[in-house]
Tab-separated table of C-alpha atoms in Angstrom:
chain	number	residue	atom	x	y	z
A	1	MET	CA	42.589	15.155	-26.481
A	2	VAL	CA	41.858	14.814	-22.745
A	3	ARG	CA	39.166	12.498	-21.393
A	4	ILE	CA	37.428	13.796	-18.252
A	5	LEU	CA	35.806	11.284	-15.913
A	6	GLN	CA	32.362	12.545	-14.842
A	7	MET	CA	30.873	10.855	-11.756
A	8	ILE	CA	27.179	11.645	-12.286
A	9	GLY	CA	25.338	8.817	-10.471
A	10	SER	CA	22.730	8.334	-13.187
A	11	LEU	CA	21.974	9.579	-16.678
A	12	ASN	CA	18.268	10.014	-16.012
A	13	VAL	CA	16.524	13.337	-16.438
A	14	GLY	CA	17.706	15.813	-13.797
A	15	GLY	CA	19.290	19.211	-13.335
A	16	SER	CA	22.914	18.080	-13.055
A	17	GLN	CA	22.509	15.688	-15.988
A	18	THR	CA	20.983	18.398	-18.169
A	19	MET	CA	23.743	20.812	-17.192
A	20	ILE	CA	26.581	18.392	-17.995
A	21	LEU	CA	25.001	17.361	-21.330
A	22	ASN	CA	24.597	21.032	-22.271
A	23	LEU	CA	28.276	21.528	-21.477
A	24	TYR	CA	29.249	18.386	-23.393
A	25	ARG	CA	27.347	19.452	-26.534
A	26	ASN	CA	29.080	22.843	-26.558
A	27	ILE	CA	32.623	21.957	-25.531
A	28	ASP	CA	35.399	21.510	-28.109
A	29	ARG	CA	35.334	17.711	-28.328
A	30	ASP	CA	38.605	17.676	-30.298
A	31	LYS	CA	40.218	18.864	-27.062
A	32	ILE	CA	37.917	17.417	-24.360
A	33	GLN	CA	35.847	14.247	-24.148
A	34	PHE	CA	33.651	13.115	-21.272
A	35	ASP	CA	33.260	9.606	-19.877
A	36	PHE	CA	30.678	8.799	-17.204
A	37	VAL	CA	30.603	6.696	-14.049
A	38	LEU	CA	27.140	5.638	-12.862
A	39	ASP	CA	26.079	4.013	-9.621
A	40	HIS	CA	22.512	3.619	-10.969
A	41	PRO	CA	23.348	1.865	-14.245
A	42	ASP	CA	19.705	1.277	-15.195
A	43	GLU	CA	18.924	5.016	-15.194
A	44	ARG	CA	20.150	5.853	-18.693
A	45	TYR	CA	17.723	8.330	-20.280
A	46	PHE	CA	20.600	10.479	-21.634
A	47	ALA	CA	22.980	7.560	-22.284
A	48	ALA	CA	22.405	7.428	-26.044
A	49	ASP	CA	22.963	11.192	-26.313
A	50	ALA	CA	26.220	10.930	-24.357
A	51	GLU	CA	27.491	7.982	-26.384
A	52	ALA	CA	26.645	9.781	-29.641
A	53	LEU	CA	28.929	12.607	-28.513
A	54	GLY	CA	31.761	10.118	-27.904
A	55	ALA	CA	31.349	9.121	-24.252
A	56	ARG	CA	32.130	5.819	-22.605
A	57	ILE	CA	29.831	4.820	-19.728
A	58	TYR	CA	30.967	2.743	-16.740
A	59	SER	CA	29.174	1.367	-13.664
A	60	LEU	CA	30.557	1.208	-10.133
A	61	PRO	CA	28.799	0.263	-6.883
A	62	GLY	CA	27.017	3.005	-4.970
A	63	PHE	CA	27.225	3.485	-1.216
A	64	THR	CA	24.512	1.637	0.723
A	65	GLY	CA	25.587	2.766	4.178
A	66	PHE	CA	27.506	-0.432	4.923
A	67	ASN	CA	29.853	-1.004	1.984
A	68	ALA	CA	32.482	1.723	2.218
A	69	HIS	CA	35.276	-0.810	1.683
A	70	GLU	CA	33.560	-2.190	-1.436
A	71	VAL	CA	33.204	1.316	-2.905
A	72	LYS	CA	36.863	2.199	-2.276
A	73	LYS	CA	38.070	-1.150	-3.621
A	74	ALA	CA	35.964	-0.803	-6.788
A	75	TRP	CA	37.271	2.705	-7.482
A	76	ASP	CA	40.852	1.579	-6.846
A	77	ALA	CA	40.482	-1.297	-9.313
A	78	PHE	CA	38.790	0.907	-11.892
A	79	LEU	CA	41.453	3.630	-11.799
A	80	THR	CA	44.222	1.006	-11.910
A	81	GLU	CA	42.620	-0.359	-15.079
A	82	HIS	CA	42.159	3.142	-16.553
A	83	PRO	CA	45.349	5.153	-16.027
A	84	GLU	CA	44.350	7.477	-18.898
A	85	TYR	CA	42.232	9.643	-16.588
A	86	LYS	CA	43.858	12.715	-15.072
A	87	VAL	CA	40.744	14.592	-13.919
A	88	LEU	CA	37.661	13.433	-11.983
A	89	HIS	CA	34.642	15.759	-11.919
A	90	SER	CA	32.147	14.497	-9.327
A	91	HIS	CA	28.517	15.640	-9.301
A	92	VAL	CA	27.702	13.120	-6.553
A	93	ARG	CA	28.401	14.606	-3.141
A	94	SER	CA	26.817	12.183	-0.664
A	95	TYR	CA	29.674	9.677	-0.537
A	96	ALA	CA	32.352	11.340	-2.678
A	97	SER	CA	34.570	11.498	0.416
A	98	LEU	CA	35.088	7.738	-0.031
A	99	TYR	CA	36.464	7.833	-3.573
A	100	LEU	CA	38.133	11.253	-3.856
A	101	PRO	CA	41.130	10.058	-1.755
A	102	VAL	CA	41.355	6.985	-4.013
A	103	ALA	CA	41.448	9.235	-7.069
A	104	LYS	CA	44.145	11.355	-5.417
A	105	LYS	CA	46.203	8.219	-4.751
A	106	HIS	CA	46.094	7.502	-8.482
A	107	GLY	CA	47.271	11.018	-9.294
A	108	LEU	CA	43.966	12.482	-10.493
A	109	ARG	CA	43.003	16.112	-9.931
A	110	THR	CA	39.473	16.338	-8.583
A	111	ILE	CA	36.459	18.641	-8.789
A	112	ILE	CA	33.478	18.342	-6.422
A	113	HIS	CA	30.376	20.077	-7.761
A	114	SER	CA	27.437	21.211	-5.597
A	115	HIS	CA	24.092	21.240	-7.383
A	116	ASN	CA	21.738	21.458	-4.401
A	117	THR	CA	21.006	23.069	-1.035
A	118	SER	CA	19.557	20.174	0.974
A	119	ASN	CA	19.970	16.498	1.752
A	120	GLY	CA	16.286	16.096	2.512
A	121	SER	CA	15.397	14.828	5.974
A	122	GLY	CA	15.780	11.825	8.249
A	123	ILE	CA	18.726	9.676	9.281
A	124	SER	CA	20.105	9.409	5.752
A	125	SER	CA	20.396	13.199	5.526
A	126	LEU	CA	22.482	13.269	8.725
A	127	VAL	CA	24.779	10.547	7.390
A	128	LYS	CA	25.221	12.470	4.132
A	129	GLN	CA	25.971	15.669	6.049
A	130	LEU	CA	28.741	13.976	8.019
A	131	MET	CA	30.233	12.324	4.938
A	132	GLN	CA	30.156	15.550	2.927
A	133	LYS	CA	32.115	17.686	5.367
A	134	PRO	CA	35.596	16.435	4.333
A	135	LEU	CA	34.944	17.294	0.670
A	136	ARG	CA	35.969	20.931	1.061
A	137	ASP	CA	39.480	19.790	1.966
A	138	GLN	CA	39.722	16.698	-0.236
A	139	ALA	CA	38.953	18.154	-3.675
A	140	ASP	CA	41.340	20.282	-5.717
A	141	VAL	CA	38.464	22.415	-7.019
A	142	LEU	CA	35.199	23.300	-5.276
A	143	MET	CA	32.439	24.157	-7.743
A	144	ALA	CA	28.808	25.193	-7.326
A	145	CYS	CA	25.857	26.184	-9.495
A	146	SER	CA	24.842	28.998	-7.122
A	147	ARG	CA	26.100	30.919	-4.101
A	148	GLU	CA	23.609	29.095	-1.857
A	149	ALA	CA	24.639	25.675	-3.185
A	150	GLY	CA	28.297	26.478	-2.608
A	151	GLU	CA	27.890	27.793	0.928
A	152	TRP	CA	25.576	24.930	1.868
A	153	LEU	CA	28.056	22.207	0.884
A	154	PHE	CA	31.423	23.872	1.487
A	155	GLY	CA	30.733	26.692	3.979
A	156	LYS	CA	31.319	30.429	3.503
A	157	GLU	CA	34.993	30.267	4.421
A	158	ALA	CA	35.764	27.610	1.806
A	159	CYS	CA	33.825	29.570	-0.824
A	160	ALA	CA	36.238	32.466	-0.330
A	161	ARG	CA	39.232	30.326	-1.325
A	162	ASP	CA	41.023	30.596	-4.648
A	163	ASN	CA	40.005	27.048	-5.604
A	164	TYR	CA	36.253	27.812	-5.459
A	165	ILE	CA	34.492	28.334	-8.806
A	166	PHE	CA	30.926	29.438	-9.511
A	167	LEU	CA	29.737	27.734	-12.691
A	168	PRO	CA	26.243	28.774	-13.785
A	169	ASN	CA	23.902	26.069	-15.051
A	170	ALA	CA	24.198	27.298	-18.606
A	171	VAL	CA	22.008	26.474	-21.587
A	172	ASP	CA	22.395	26.630	-25.342
A	173	THR	CA	20.167	29.642	-25.910
A	174	ARG	CA	19.908	28.836	-29.629
A	175	ARG	CA	17.819	25.722	-28.868
A	176	PHE	CA	15.116	27.792	-27.165
A	177	ARG	CA	14.532	30.421	-29.854
A	178	LEU	CA	12.025	28.655	-32.083
A	179	PRO	CA	9.531	29.935	-34.661
A	180	GLU	CA	5.860	30.590	-33.892
A	181	SER	CA	4.940	27.609	-36.048
A	182	VAL	CA	6.470	25.282	-33.416
A	183	ARG	CA	4.275	26.821	-30.706
A	184	GLU	CA	1.153	26.446	-32.836
A	185	LYS	CA	1.994	22.831	-33.748
A	186	TYR	CA	2.603	21.702	-30.168
A	187	ARG	CA	-0.412	23.507	-28.753
A	188	ALA	CA	-2.618	21.869	-31.381
A	189	GLU	CA	-1.164	18.391	-30.753
A	190	LEU	CA	-1.677	18.756	-26.984
A	191	GLY	CA	-5.181	20.209	-27.297
A	192	LEU	CA	-4.064	23.572	-25.915
A	193	THR	CA	-5.054	25.938	-28.715
A	194	ASN	CA	-6.638	29.142	-27.355
A	195	LYS	CA	-5.894	28.135	-23.727
A	196	LEU	CA	-3.897	29.807	-20.976
A	197	VAL	CA	-1.123	27.260	-20.470
A	198	ILE	CA	0.782	27.158	-17.188
A	199	GLY	CA	3.878	25.017	-17.471
A	200	HIS	CA	6.247	23.167	-15.149
A	201	VAL	CA	9.311	21.004	-15.876
A	202	GLY	CA	10.774	18.836	-13.142
A	203	ARG	CA	10.991	15.433	-11.504
A	204	PHE	CA	8.034	14.484	-9.340
A	205	GLN	CA	9.745	14.493	-5.948
A	206	PRO	CA	9.132	16.343	-2.651
A	207	ALA	CA	11.560	19.181	-3.412
A	208	LYS	CA	9.654	20.228	-6.538
A	209	ASN	CA	6.356	20.712	-4.659
A	210	GLN	CA	4.021	19.869	-7.567
A	211	SER	CA	1.168	19.189	-5.126
A	212	PHE	CA	1.176	22.873	-4.157
A	213	LEU	CA	1.156	23.800	-7.834
A	214	LEU	CA	-2.056	21.801	-8.225
A	215	ASP	CA	-3.584	23.850	-5.399
A	216	ILE	CA	-2.547	27.018	-7.213
A	217	PHE	CA	-3.923	25.791	-10.513
A	218	SER	CA	-7.251	24.936	-8.903
A	219	LEU	CA	-7.626	28.639	-8.033
A	220	VAL	CA	-6.541	29.673	-11.531
A	221	HIS	CA	-9.025	27.302	-13.154
A	222	GLU	CA	-11.919	28.654	-11.124
A	223	ARG	CA	-11.388	32.033	-12.775
A	224	ARG	CA	-10.158	30.804	-16.156
A	225	PRO	CA	-11.899	27.553	-17.142
A	226	ASP	CA	-9.975	27.747	-20.416
A	227	SER	CA	-6.668	27.279	-18.560
A	228	ALA	CA	-4.478	24.173	-18.575
A	229	LEU	CA	-1.513	22.919	-16.534
A	230	LEU	CA	1.273	21.161	-18.425
A	231	PHE	CA	3.595	18.959	-16.345
A	232	VAL	CA	6.779	17.761	-18.083
A	233	GLY	CA	8.732	15.124	-16.176
A	234	ASP	CA	8.350	11.911	-14.240
A	235	GLY	CA	9.137	10.555	-10.790
A	236	ASP	CA	7.917	8.766	-7.690
A	237	LEU	CA	5.182	11.294	-6.877
A	238	ARG	CA	3.634	11.495	-10.344
A	239	ALA	CA	0.825	9.002	-9.588
A	240	GLN	CA	0.010	10.871	-6.375
A	241	CYS	CA	-0.280	14.135	-8.309
A	242	GLU	CA	-2.453	12.483	-10.954
A	243	GLU	CA	-4.778	11.283	-8.183
A	244	LYS	CA	-4.891	14.753	-6.662
A	245	ALA	CA	-5.704	16.331	-10.025
A	246	ALA	CA	-8.609	13.891	-10.355
A	247	ALA	CA	-9.807	14.602	-6.800
A	248	LEU	CA	-9.819	18.340	-7.597
A	249	GLY	CA	-11.852	17.691	-10.741
A	250	LEU	CA	-9.003	18.882	-12.944
A	251	SER	CA	-8.053	15.737	-14.876
A	252	ASP	CA	-9.283	17.184	-18.178
A	253	SER	CA	-7.180	20.319	-17.692
A	254	VAL	CA	-3.893	18.847	-16.390
A	255	ILE	CA	-1.518	17.134	-18.819
A	256	PHE	CA	1.278	14.826	-17.647
A	257	THR	CA	3.738	14.285	-20.519
A	258	GLY	CA	6.331	12.202	-18.649
A	259	ASN	CA	10.004	12.579	-19.523
A	260	ARG	CA	10.502	14.173	-22.934
A	261	SER	CA	13.472	14.952	-25.131
A	262	ASP	CA	11.667	17.877	-26.821
A	263	VAL	CA	11.601	20.229	-23.820
A	264	PRO	CA	12.529	23.331	-25.887
A	265	GLU	CA	9.475	22.738	-28.073
A	266	LEU	CA	7.194	22.031	-25.106
A	267	LEU	CA	8.296	25.287	-23.477
A	268	GLN	CA	7.065	27.078	-26.593
A	269	ALA	CA	3.583	25.665	-25.964
A	270	MET	CA	3.425	27.360	-22.545
A	271	ASP	CA	2.368	30.908	-21.657
A	272	VAL	CA	3.825	31.143	-18.153
A	273	PHE	CA	6.135	28.987	-16.036
A	274	ALA	CA	5.579	28.038	-12.367
A	275	PHE	CA	8.305	26.626	-10.123
A	276	PRO	CA	7.290	26.368	-6.432
A	277	SER	CA	10.224	24.283	-5.137
A	278	VAL	CA	10.792	23.749	-1.430
A	279	TRP	CA	14.568	23.655	-1.990
A	280	GLU	CA	16.916	23.840	-4.982
A	281	GLY	CA	20.428	24.583	-6.106
A	282	LEU	CA	20.154	26.511	-9.335
A	283	PRO	CA	17.703	24.640	-11.581
A	284	VAL	CA	18.749	24.661	-15.212
A	285	THR	CA	15.102	24.379	-16.224
A	286	LEU	CA	14.540	27.937	-14.965
A	287	ILE	CA	17.277	29.235	-17.241
A	288	GLU	CA	15.735	27.240	-20.091
A	289	ALA	CA	12.291	28.689	-19.393
A	290	GLN	CA	13.666	32.228	-19.483
A	291	ALA	CA	15.585	31.402	-22.675
A	292	ALA	CA	12.247	30.333	-24.161
A	293	GLY	CA	10.801	33.750	-23.264
A	294	LEU	CA	8.447	32.583	-20.508
A	295	PRO	CA	7.470	34.726	-17.504
A	296	CYS	CA	8.704	32.662	-14.526
A	297	TYR	CA	7.125	32.672	-11.066
A	298	VAL	CA	9.463	30.983	-8.645
A	299	SER	CA	9.526	29.979	-4.985
A	300	SER	CA	11.529	32.340	-2.783
A	301	ASN	CA	13.423	29.216	-1.654
A	302	VAL	CA	15.104	29.023	-5.069
A	303	SER	CA	18.468	30.761	-5.490
A	304	SER	CA	18.333	34.378	-6.648
A	305	ASP	CA	21.227	33.449	-8.954
A	306	ALA	CA	18.566	32.018	-11.282
A	307	ASP	CA	17.110	35.522	-11.668
A	308	VAL	CA	18.868	36.445	-14.909
A	309	SER	CA	16.166	38.420	-16.734
A	310	PRO	CA	13.105	40.654	-16.238
A	311	LEU	CA	10.943	37.536	-16.714
A	312	PHE	CA	11.803	36.174	-13.234
A	313	GLU	CA	9.854	36.864	-10.025
A	314	HIS	CA	10.163	35.270	-6.576
A	315	LEU	CA	6.985	34.459	-4.630
A	316	PRO	CA	6.460	33.140	-1.067
A	317	ILE	CA	5.886	29.425	-0.801
A	318	ASP	CA	2.770	29.658	1.401
A	319	ASP	CA	0.377	31.894	-0.576
A	320	ALA	CA	-1.486	29.989	-3.295
A	321	ALA	CA	-3.835	32.916	-3.938
A	322	LEU	CA	-0.920	35.225	-4.744
A	323	TRP	CA	0.573	32.657	-7.117
A	324	ALA	CA	-2.777	32.287	-8.876
A	325	GLU	CA	-3.113	36.042	-9.264
A	326	LYS	CA	0.375	36.351	-10.744
A	327	LEU	CA	-0.136	33.462	-13.169
A	328	LEU	CA	-3.448	34.871	-14.357
A	329	ASN	CA	-1.892	38.275	-15.057
A	330	ALA	CA	1.494	37.273	-16.439
A	331	ALA	CA	3.125	39.522	-19.012
A	332	PRO	CA	3.490	38.286	-22.619
A	333	ARG	CA	6.451	36.159	-23.660
A	334	ARG	CA	9.562	38.054	-24.779
A	335	ASP	CA	13.087	37.355	-26.004
A	336	VAL	CA	15.621	37.872	-23.176
A	337	THR	CA	18.585	36.073	-24.744
A	338	GLU	CA	20.762	39.160	-24.302
A	339	TYR	CA	20.221	39.093	-20.513
A	340	ILE	CA	21.042	35.373	-20.272
A	341	VAL	CA	24.276	35.686	-22.226
A	342	ARG	CA	25.323	38.782	-20.268
A	343	ALA	CA	24.737	36.930	-16.964
A	344	GLY	CA	27.090	34.132	-18.051
A	345	PHE	CA	24.420	31.469	-18.554
A	346	ASP	CA	25.188	30.713	-22.197
A	347	ALA	CA	26.581	27.197	-22.639
A	348	ARG	CA	29.207	28.254	-25.178
A	349	THR	CA	30.734	30.676	-22.657
A	350	SER	CA	30.726	28.026	-19.913
A	351	ALA	CA	32.256	25.481	-22.282
A	352	GLU	CA	35.195	27.791	-23.000
A	353	LYS	CA	35.715	28.368	-19.265
A	354	MET	CA	35.596	24.648	-18.471
A	355	THR	CA	37.901	23.742	-21.345
A	356	GLU	CA	40.572	25.994	-19.855
A	357	LEU	CA	40.043	24.485	-16.383
A	358	TYR	CA	40.101	20.865	-17.540
A	359	LEU	CA	43.258	21.371	-19.607
A	360	ARG	CA	44.999	23.148	-16.739
A	361	LEU	CA	44.113	20.416	-14.242
A	362	ALA	CA	45.251	17.750	-16.711
A	363	GLY	CA	48.561	19.582	-17.241
A	364	GLU	CA	47.780	20.032	-20.943
A	365	GLU	CA	47.801	23.839	-21.174
């Protein structure tokens, strides 16, 4: 059995965390086990799930902008203490160029995985951009969740190399096919019976653009007073969105659930899914929403690689009236599992692919 070291930053709710836990649940754990390195050790929402699957969780210092030597020294000491690792899979890109050479020195094969298409803005984004450039030549395998995410981090030329791999953010489609009784139960518990329920799953951060979704919902609610907006997730901008909902007079019609472990069930309570992100890689929550049978209206800034079924439609980011019209006239839910599996977004298929890769990199084929 081979243990793969996953550098994930945190185990809080997020796209890369959801993706790697989906992979972990579906991989053959008699052959492959995951261990995790965190640089935010207090962010452990998924830690119990990971440990239940057999993972060990370690903490190492993150990069503050001034402690490059400390980061390298900590990784060197850690890998000296743990010679059992042969493969490092890094989902942190911003300062991976500091520790990938350390891993190489210790004989590890390395994977750098792009999950996004932006560093945000400001000075920190420029620093990240400079530090990320060497990654395309440092890692043994370049991996991305979408074409856009790959080209953004590695460049088009690097994405044409033999060591580049596209790995869809796959989901266990079985978890999202639930009986009608689950939908009825959750809608009743949330006070949503007989309502048009617009749903959204995501962290409250600038990229997710939940403030714009509130503007859209305000237009929807004018025409359908029996409508409700269900936000699943948490984050720095949640309080700001709660204040905006109150200012728009929508507090009674907008539900903020916070982080939840029962996302498949909550998706069943929704009628239509809205995702107006400013930037993204390939959000696993969009694959989950389609697996749950939800019509999905999605910002045109989101990768077209997430369009894996007839339920998906891109919309421009600057037309709230159009979004409202689409949400009000969404088609009924439908089962599109066949499309998701055919597109390669089933977690069991991805797990088989990654098992082969991990074993090959570890020299265990």
